Amino acid sequence: MSVRDMVEKDYYAALGVPKDATTADIKKAYRRLARELHPDKNPGDAKAEARFKEVSEAYDVLSDDTRRREYDEARALFASGGGPAGYGPGGGGGGGYPPGYGGFGQQGSGGGSFAFDDLLRENGSGNLGGLFDNLFQRGPGPSAGRGPKRGTDIAAELTISFEDALTGLETTVRLPGAAPCAQCHGSGARPGSSPRTCPTCRGLGVVSRSQGGFALSEPCRDCRGLGTIIDQPCPECRGSGRRERMQKIRVPAGIADGQKLRVRGRGSAGERGGPAGDLEVTVHVLAHAIFGRDGANLTIILPISVAEAALGASVKVPTLDRTPLTVKVPPGTSSGRRLRVRGRGAPRAGGGRGDLIVTVDVVVPPKLSPKARAAFQELAKALPEDPREHLTVLLEDRA
Ligand SMILES: [Zn+2]
Ligand SMILES: [Zn+2]
């Protein structure tokens, strides 16, 4: 294919796909059009035949990543009016060729039609890569504003246990999207072998058959609509050609729910030599049945009996580091009182630990034995204090 072809033909329009169409979209569009325009289906129709050739040519280029990139670059360079400054025999025009290839010829020396083929001869380079090399060595032109670009960041999620958040851990995070299998480079075929074009559908993925005068097309059964057959699947990815992308990550001790960890340079690759983006992992910490977290403090609710509340007690409290501690409940402790055990909370980012906050909950037995009931009645008589003294003023005001 000549460079002129590349620049003059709009392969995207030929296939009816947008410029950012995925390979899958391109394949789909091609299959649809190829079915529709196939000469077998349009005997004697020269227009359909021409279109069929056009579509096939467009598909040849756009389905091949390397050729598609070359094509995109060639068009971006020459069809956008952003030509390189000082380029071409009659150059020095300060850049900015008129849009479209047609205008290019008029700038050539000696007038007439200045074809790319001439250009290639003149540069002594028969290949496109060489042409671009020459172009890019001629000052900023098209490369201005197209310098290195940092890759985008990738977001991932990680859910860890309450305990792991306290101790920290090393784990792997599954990244969104799949990467090509490293063994087969994405082909799905065992290294050394390669997928072959399905002979039944000739790579189209669909077959047509006529039935009662109608041409019906259906997915090819031999290749399950893929267009290719893998005789020896890659053992690594079992023929899928893909693998999950995993990233090892170290979660620091004391991480809080919702905190984000950033792994520099593990995002998307940069463009034109730019640095890669970052990986940002949002960490979710699962709740614990017994303990809670309040920043660097651990919290626990400690039920105590009425007698313990009144008389005071030493109560054993569980901890997550398996070294139980004893909390002294002072005599006369009411529900909701918070006792602080220093340094027994979660690790702090800057070192040290938070506290364990013990919230006392006085549990009143819902049912009393006769003996306990008698004891409480005795207790009531022995407690002359009115716990609602501070409310009586208001009660009297209302009366
Ligand atoms: Zn097939
Ligand atoms: Zn593989």
Short mmCIF file of C-alpha atoms and ligand atoms in Angstrom, two decimals:
data_model
loop_
_atom_site.label_atom_id
_atom_site.label_comp_id
_atom_site.label_asym_id
_atom_site.label_seq_id
_atom_site.Cartn_x
_atom_site.Cartn_y
_atom_site.Cartn_z
CA MET A 1 0.00 0.00 0.00
CA SER A 2 1.34 3.39 -0.89
CA VAL A 3 1.42 6.32 1.46
CA ARG A 4 -0.97 8.10 -0.86
CA ASP A 5 -3.50 5.36 -0.25
CA MET A 6 -3.07 5.78 3.42
CA VAL A 7 -3.74 9.46 3.37
CA GLU A 8 -6.43 9.64 0.76
CA LYS A 9 -8.69 6.86 1.84
CA ASP A 10 -10.87 7.03 4.88
CA TYR A 11 -10.87 3.46 6.05
CA TYR A 12 -12.96 4.27 9.08
CA ALA A 13 -15.69 5.72 6.91
CA ALA A 14 -15.45 2.69 4.62
CA LEU A 15 -16.27 0.45 7.56
CA GLY A 16 -18.65 2.92 9.13
CA VAL A 17 -16.86 2.93 12.47
CA PRO A 18 -15.57 5.80 14.61
CA LYS A 19 -11.85 6.56 14.77
CA ASP A 20 -11.58 5.15 18.27
CA ALA A 21 -13.38 1.92 17.41
CA THR A 22 -12.03 -1.16 19.13
CA THR A 23 -10.60 -4.05 17.15
CA ALA A 24 -13.72 -6.00 18.04
CA ASP A 25 -15.95 -3.22 16.64
CA ILE A 26 -13.92 -3.14 13.45
CA LYS A 27 -14.16 -6.89 13.07
CA LYS A 28 -17.89 -6.77 13.64
CA ALA A 29 -18.44 -3.98 11.13
CA TYR A 30 -16.34 -5.81 8.58
CA ARG A 31 -18.22 -9.05 9.00
CA ARG A 32 -21.53 -7.35 8.57
CA LEU A 33 -20.43 -5.49 5.45
CA ALA A 34 -18.62 -8.48 3.98
CA ARG A 35 -21.76 -10.55 4.33
CA GLU A 36 -23.82 -7.86 2.73
CA LEU A 37 -21.45 -7.07 -0.15
CA HIS A 38 -19.98 -10.46 -0.89
CA PRO A 39 -19.81 -11.04 -4.66
CA ASP A 40 -21.48 -14.42 -4.26
CA LYS A 41 -24.46 -12.59 -2.95
CA ASN A 42 -24.41 -9.77 -5.49
CA PRO A 43 -23.60 -11.41 -8.80
CA GLY A 44 -22.90 -8.91 -11.58
CA ASP A 45 -23.20 -5.90 -9.27
CA ALA A 46 -20.05 -3.88 -9.98
CA LYS A 47 -20.85 -1.32 -7.31
CA ALA A 48 -21.11 -3.95 -4.61
CA GLU A 49 -17.91 -5.52 -5.81
CA ALA A 50 -16.06 -2.20 -5.59
CA ARG A 51 -17.43 -1.61 -2.14
CA PHE A 52 -16.46 -5.12 -1.13
CA LYS A 53 -12.87 -4.44 -2.20
CA GLU A 54 -12.86 -1.14 -0.37
CA VAL A 55 -14.17 -2.72 2.80
CA SER A 56 -11.68 -5.56 2.61
CA GLU A 57 -8.79 -3.14 2.12
CA ALA A 58 -9.95 -1.01 5.05
CA TYR A 59 -10.21 -4.10 7.20
CA ASP A 60 -6.74 -5.29 6.19
CA VAL A 61 -5.24 -2.09 7.54
CA LEU A 62 -7.43 -1.40 10.55
CA SER A 63 -7.41 -4.94 11.87
CA ASP A 64 -3.63 -4.91 12.10
CA ASP A 65 -2.50 -2.84 15.07
CA THR A 66 0.79 -1.79 13.51
CA ARG A 67 -0.67 -0.85 10.16
CA ARG A 68 -3.57 0.91 11.80
CA ARG A 69 -1.17 3.02 13.87
CA GLU A 70 0.80 3.92 10.76
CA TYR A 71 -2.36 4.83 8.97
CA ASP A 72 -3.61 6.99 11.86
CA GLU A 73 -0.28 8.76 12.09
CA ALA A 74 -0.08 9.38 8.38
CA ARG A 75 -3.55 10.86 8.34
CA ALA A 76 -3.01 12.93 11.45
CA LEU A 77 0.11 14.30 9.90
CA PHE A 78 -1.08 15.17 6.42
CA ALA A 79 -4.80 15.43 6.49
CA SER A 80 -5.21 17.73 9.46
CA GLY A 81 -3.42 20.77 8.14
CA GLY A 82 -0.80 20.48 10.80
CA GLY A 83 2.08 19.65 8.53
CA PRO A 84 5.64 20.07 9.63
CA ALA A 85 7.20 23.47 9.23
CA GLY A 86 9.71 23.82 6.48
CA TYR A 87 8.90 20.48 5.04
CA GLY A 88 8.78 19.72 1.37
CA PRO A 89 10.77 21.00 -1.58
CA GLY A 90 9.07 24.36 -1.69
CA GLY A 91 8.99 24.50 2.09
CA GLY A 92 9.49 27.31 4.47
CA GLY A 93 5.81 28.00 4.50
CA GLY A 94 5.79 28.04 8.27
CA GLY A 95 3.76 24.91 8.50
CA GLY A 96 0.04 24.61 8.19
CA TYR A 97 -0.72 22.88 4.98
CA PRO A 98 -4.26 23.34 3.85
CA PRO A 99 -6.48 20.54 4.98
CA GLY A 100 -6.48 17.55 2.76
CA TYR A 101 -3.82 15.94 0.76
CA GLY A 102 -4.79 17.78 -2.43
CA GLY A 103 -3.40 21.05 -1.24
CA PHE A 104 -0.09 19.50 -0.62
CA GLY A 105 0.80 19.20 -4.29
CA GLN A 106 0.56 22.90 -4.91
CA GLN A 107 3.29 23.58 -2.45
CA GLY A 108 5.70 21.36 -4.25
CA SER A 109 8.39 22.97 -6.35
CA GLY A 110 7.74 23.13 -10.05
CA GLY A 111 4.03 22.78 -9.54
CA GLY A 112 2.14 19.90 -10.98
CA SER A 113 1.07 16.99 -8.96
CA PHE A 114 3.44 16.19 -6.21
CA ALA A 115 2.92 12.65 -5.18
CA PHE A 116 4.06 10.94 -2.11
CA ASP A 117 5.78 8.40 -4.25
CA ASP A 118 8.04 11.19 -5.52
CA LEU A 119 8.64 12.29 -2.04
CA LEU A 120 9.70 8.85 -1.02
CA ARG A 121 12.10 8.60 -3.88
CA GLU A 122 13.57 11.93 -3.04
CA ASN A 123 14.10 10.99 0.55
CA GLY A 124 15.68 7.81 -0.62
CA SER A 125 13.57 5.84 1.73
CA GLY A 126 11.03 3.41 0.49
CA ASN A 127 9.31 2.80 3.74
CA LEU A 128 7.00 4.82 5.84
CA GLY A 129 9.08 4.48 8.98
CA GLY A 130 11.99 6.14 7.21
CA LEU A 131 9.73 8.89 5.97
CA PHE A 132 8.58 9.64 9.47
CA ASP A 133 12.11 9.58 10.80
CA ASN A 134 13.00 12.26 8.31
CA LEU A 135 9.95 14.29 9.09
CA PHE A 136 10.48 14.28 12.76
CA GLN A 137 14.04 15.40 12.46
CA ARG A 138 12.91 18.59 10.80
CA GLY A 139 11.93 20.72 13.71
CA PRO A 140 8.93 20.74 15.95
CA GLY A 141 6.07 20.66 13.44
CA PRO A 142 3.75 17.80 14.21
CA SER A 143 5.52 16.76 17.35
CA ALA A 144 4.74 20.06 19.07
CA GLY A 145 2.10 19.39 21.71
CA ARG A 146 2.63 15.72 21.19
CA GLY A 147 5.42 15.25 23.65
CA PRO A 148 5.62 12.58 26.32
CA LYS A 149 2.34 11.99 28.04
CA ARG A 150 1.94 10.47 31.47
CA GLY A 151 -0.18 7.32 31.59
CA THR A 152 -3.54 7.44 33.34
CA ASP A 153 -4.03 6.24 36.91
CA ILE A 154 -5.74 2.93 37.50
CA ALA A 155 -8.19 2.49 40.37
CA ALA A 156 -8.57 -0.83 42.16
CA GLU A 157 -10.35 -2.03 45.29
CA LEU A 158 -9.14 -4.21 48.12
CA THR A 159 -11.17 -5.60 51.02
CA ILE A 160 -9.30 -6.80 54.09
CA SER A 161 -10.26 -8.12 57.53
CA PHE A 162 -10.39 -5.96 60.62
CA GLU A 163 -7.40 -7.82 62.07
CA ASP A 164 -5.32 -7.46 58.90
CA ALA A 165 -5.94 -3.73 58.99
CA LEU A 166 -4.35 -3.63 62.44
CA THR A 167 -1.33 -5.78 61.69
CA GLY A 168 -0.84 -4.77 58.06
CA LEU A 169 -0.20 -7.36 55.37
CA GLU A 170 1.25 -8.06 51.98
CA THR A 171 -1.30 -9.14 49.44
CA THR A 172 -2.09 -9.04 45.75
CA VAL A 173 -4.66 -6.78 44.19
CA ARG A 174 -6.52 -7.79 41.08
CA LEU A 175 -6.41 -4.92 38.61
CA PRO A 176 -9.31 -4.06 36.34
CA GLY A 177 -8.97 -5.21 32.76
CA ALA A 178 -7.00 -8.13 31.49
CA ALA A 179 -3.51 -8.23 30.07
CA PRO A 180 -2.35 -10.36 27.16
CA CYS A 181 -1.11 -13.75 28.30
CA ALA A 182 2.67 -13.55 28.71
CA GLN A 183 3.17 -17.07 27.32
CA CYS A 184 1.30 -16.74 24.03
CA HIS A 185 1.32 -12.92 23.77
CA GLY A 186 -2.45 -12.94 23.60
CA SER A 187 -2.89 -15.32 20.67
CA GLY A 188 -4.24 -18.12 22.85
CA ALA A 189 -2.15 -20.65 20.93
CA ARG A 190 0.62 -22.72 22.47
CA PRO A 191 3.94 -20.92 21.97
CA GLY A 192 5.45 -22.08 18.70
CA SER A 193 2.04 -22.65 17.16
CA SER A 194 -0.44 -20.08 15.98
CA PRO A 195 -4.18 -19.87 15.44
CA ARG A 196 -5.25 -20.63 11.89
CA THR A 197 -8.01 -19.01 9.92
CA CYS A 198 -11.16 -21.07 10.10
CA PRO A 199 -11.50 -22.79 6.69
CA THR A 200 -15.27 -23.13 7.03
CA CYS A 201 -16.05 -19.43 7.30
CA ARG A 202 -12.74 -18.17 5.91
CA GLY A 203 -12.23 -16.10 9.01
CA LEU A 204 -15.55 -14.30 8.92
CA GLY A 205 -16.99 -16.10 11.91
CA VAL A 206 -20.29 -16.49 10.09
CA VAL A 207 -21.46 -18.79 7.36
CA SER A 208 -24.36 -18.23 5.02
CA ARG A 209 -26.50 -20.94 3.62
CA SER A 210 -29.49 -20.65 1.37
CA GLN A 211 -32.75 -22.06 2.42
CA GLY A 212 -35.85 -21.80 0.30
CA GLY A 213 -34.42 -18.95 -1.73
CA PHE A 214 -33.25 -16.99 1.32
CA ALA A 215 -29.66 -16.55 2.31
CA LEU A 216 -29.34 -17.06 6.01
CA SER A 217 -26.20 -16.34 7.91
CA GLU A 218 -25.38 -17.86 11.22
CA PRO A 219 -22.36 -18.05 13.50
CA CYS A 220 -19.79 -20.51 12.23
CA ARG A 221 -19.95 -23.69 14.26
CA ASP A 222 -16.40 -24.80 13.58
CA CYS A 223 -14.81 -21.73 15.17
CA ARG A 224 -17.76 -20.68 17.34
CA GLY A 225 -17.88 -17.38 15.51
CA LEU A 226 -14.30 -16.43 16.28
CA GLY A 227 -13.00 -16.76 12.72
CA THR A 228 -9.88 -18.57 13.92
CA ILE A 229 -9.20 -22.05 15.22
CA ILE A 230 -6.63 -22.81 17.90
CA ASP A 231 -5.40 -26.37 17.47
CA GLN A 232 -3.03 -26.27 20.44
CA PRO A 233 -4.29 -23.98 23.18
CA CYS A 234 -1.72 -22.14 25.28
CA PRO A 235 -1.38 -24.09 28.54
CA GLU A 236 -0.95 -20.91 30.55
CA CYS A 237 -4.25 -19.21 29.63
CA ARG A 238 -6.01 -22.30 28.24
CA GLY A 239 -6.56 -20.56 24.94
CA SER A 240 -8.15 -17.36 26.19
CA GLY A 241 -5.08 -15.28 25.38
CA ARG A 242 -5.69 -13.23 28.50
CA ARG A 243 -4.50 -13.24 32.04
CA GLU A 244 -5.57 -11.34 35.10
CA ARG A 245 -3.40 -8.44 36.05
CA MET A 246 -2.23 -8.70 39.62
CA GLN A 247 -0.18 -6.28 41.66
CA LYS A 248 1.58 -7.08 44.92
CA ILE A 249 0.88 -4.45 47.51
CA ARG A 250 1.94 -3.82 51.09
CA VAL A 251 -0.87 -2.61 53.34
CA PRO A 252 0.57 -0.71 56.31
CA ALA A 253 -0.51 -1.61 59.84
CA GLY A 254 -3.32 0.60 61.15
CA ILE A 255 -4.90 1.40 57.78
CA ALA A 256 -8.42 2.77 58.08
CA ASP A 257 -11.49 1.84 56.09
CA GLY A 258 -11.71 3.87 52.88
CA GLN A 259 -8.04 4.87 52.88
CA LYS A 260 -6.28 4.85 49.51
CA LEU A 261 -2.88 3.40 48.76
CA ARG A 262 -0.89 4.69 45.82
CA VAL A 263 1.57 2.52 43.94
CA ARG A 264 3.71 4.79 41.78
CA GLY A 265 4.20 3.82 38.17
CA ARG A 266 1.82 0.87 38.19
CA GLY A 267 -0.98 2.57 36.28
CA SER A 268 -1.36 2.69 32.50
CA ALA A 269 1.80 3.01 30.44
CA GLY A 270 2.78 6.50 29.35
CA GLU A 271 2.77 7.62 25.74
CA ARG A 272 5.78 8.66 23.71
CA GLY A 273 8.19 7.96 26.52
CA GLY A 274 6.05 9.57 29.22
CA PRO A 275 5.98 8.03 32.70
CA ALA A 276 3.37 5.46 33.65
CA GLY A 277 0.39 6.50 35.77
CA ASP A 278 -0.17 5.29 39.31
CA LEU A 279 -2.25 2.53 40.76
CA GLU A 280 -4.65 3.75 43.41
CA VAL A 281 -6.09 1.07 45.66
CA THR A 282 -9.07 1.92 47.86
CA VAL A 283 -8.92 -0.29 50.95
CA HIS A 284 -12.14 -1.47 52.56
CA VAL A 285 -11.86 -2.82 56.10
CA LEU A 286 -14.52 -5.31 57.17
CA ALA A 287 -16.34 -4.68 60.43
CA HIS A 288 -15.55 -6.79 63.50
CA ALA A 289 -18.20 -8.46 65.66
CA ILE A 290 -16.68 -7.22 68.93
CA PHE A 291 -14.30 -4.38 68.23
CA GLY A 292 -14.75 -1.06 66.51
CA ARG A 293 -12.32 1.54 65.21
CA ASP A 294 -12.29 5.27 65.81
CA GLY A 295 -9.18 6.50 64.07
CA ALA A 296 -6.26 4.96 65.91
CA ASN A 297 -8.45 4.00 68.86
CA LEU A 298 -10.05 0.61 69.21
CA THR A 299 -13.45 0.52 70.86
CA ILE A 300 -15.31 -2.20 72.73
CA ILE A 301 -18.53 -2.30 74.70
CA LEU A 302 -18.08 -4.01 78.07
CA PRO A 303 -21.24 -5.39 79.71
CA ILE A 304 -21.11 -5.47 83.53
CA SER A 305 -23.62 -6.53 86.15
CA VAL A 306 -25.51 -4.15 88.42
CA ALA A 307 -23.48 -5.40 91.37
CA GLU A 308 -20.18 -4.86 89.50
CA ALA A 309 -21.31 -1.40 88.57
CA ALA A 310 -22.15 -0.53 92.17
CA LEU A 311 -19.34 -2.27 93.96
CA GLY A 312 -16.59 -2.01 91.34
CA ALA A 313 -14.79 -4.93 89.78
CA SER A 314 -11.74 -6.06 87.86
CA VAL A 315 -13.01 -7.31 84.50
CA LYS A 316 -11.04 -9.26 81.88
CA VAL A 317 -11.32 -7.68 78.43
CA PRO A 318 -10.35 -9.55 75.24
CA THR A 319 -7.90 -7.94 72.83
CA LEU A 320 -7.01 -8.69 69.24
CA ASP A 321 -3.37 -9.30 70.01
CA ARG A 322 -4.28 -12.27 72.22
CA THR A 323 -2.91 -10.76 75.40
CA PRO A 324 -6.05 -10.21 77.46
CA LEU A 325 -6.04 -7.28 79.79
CA THR A 326 -7.83 -6.53 83.02
CA VAL A 327 -9.87 -3.36 83.28
CA LYS A 328 -10.65 -1.91 86.66
CA VAL A 329 -14.27 -0.78 86.82
CA PRO A 330 -14.46 1.73 89.66
CA PRO A 331 -17.26 1.38 92.24
CA GLY A 332 -20.31 3.41 91.27
CA THR A 333 -19.87 3.14 87.49
CA SER A 334 -22.92 3.95 85.40
CA SER A 335 -23.75 2.74 81.89
CA GLY A 336 -21.99 4.65 79.12
CA ARG A 337 -18.89 5.45 81.17
CA ARG A 338 -15.79 5.28 79.02
CA LEU A 339 -12.61 3.77 80.40
CA ARG A 340 -9.39 4.36 78.50
CA VAL A 341 -6.60 1.81 78.26
CA ARG A 342 -3.62 3.70 76.87
CA GLY A 343 -1.55 2.27 74.03
CA ARG A 344 -3.77 -0.73 73.33
CA GLY A 345 -5.43 0.62 70.21
CA ALA A 346 -4.50 0.47 66.52
CA PRO A 347 -1.02 1.36 65.25
CA ARG A 348 -0.61 4.99 64.21
CA ALA A 349 0.91 5.90 60.87
CA GLY A 350 3.59 7.97 62.58
CA GLY A 351 4.42 5.28 65.14
CA GLY A 352 2.95 4.33 68.48
CA ARG A 353 -0.56 3.11 69.09
CA GLY A 354 -3.93 4.59 69.89
CA ASP A 355 -5.95 3.66 72.97
CA LEU A 356 -8.56 1.05 73.73
CA ILE A 357 -11.79 2.79 74.67
CA VAL A 358 -13.97 0.56 76.86
CA THR A 359 -17.57 1.69 77.10
CA VAL A 360 -19.37 0.22 80.10
CA ASP A 361 -22.86 -1.16 79.65
CA VAL A 362 -24.67 -2.05 82.88
CA VAL A 363 -26.87 -5.05 82.24
CA VAL A 364 -30.01 -5.33 84.34
CA PRO A 365 -31.35 -8.89 84.49
CA PRO A 366 -34.63 -8.98 82.55
CA LYS A 367 -36.06 -11.55 85.00
CA LEU A 368 -35.44 -11.79 88.74
CA SER A 369 -35.43 -14.88 90.91
CA PRO A 370 -37.47 -14.46 94.12
CA LYS A 371 -34.25 -14.19 96.05
CA ALA A 372 -32.82 -11.49 93.76
CA ARG A 373 -36.13 -9.67 93.82
CA ALA A 374 -36.12 -9.59 97.60
CA ALA A 375 -32.54 -8.35 97.53
CA PHE A 376 -33.43 -5.53 95.14
CA GLN A 377 -36.32 -4.52 97.35
CA GLU A 378 -33.92 -4.35 100.26
CA LEU A 379 -31.54 -2.38 98.03
CA ALA A 380 -34.24 0.13 97.14
CA LYS A 381 -34.82 0.81 100.81
CA ALA A 382 -31.09 1.17 101.37
CA LEU A 383 -30.71 3.74 98.55
CA PRO A 384 -32.24 6.96 99.72
CA GLU A 385 -30.72 9.03 96.87
CA ASP A 386 -33.01 10.25 94.13
CA PRO A 387 -31.14 9.87 90.79
CA ARG A 388 -33.52 12.38 89.15
CA GLU A 389 -33.06 15.21 91.57
CA HIS A 390 -31.98 17.56 88.78
CA LEU A 391 -35.27 16.95 86.98
CA THR A 392 -37.57 17.63 89.92
CA VAL A 393 -37.20 21.41 89.51
CA LEU A 394 -38.62 21.18 85.99
CA LEU A 395 -41.37 18.82 87.11
CA GLU A 396 -42.45 21.30 89.80
CA ASP A 397 -42.50 24.17 87.30
CA ARG A 398 -44.99 22.31 85.16
CA ALA A 399 -47.31 21.54 88.06
ZN ZN B 1 -15.44 -20.51 11.25
ZN ZN B 2 -1.66 -17.90 26.72
#
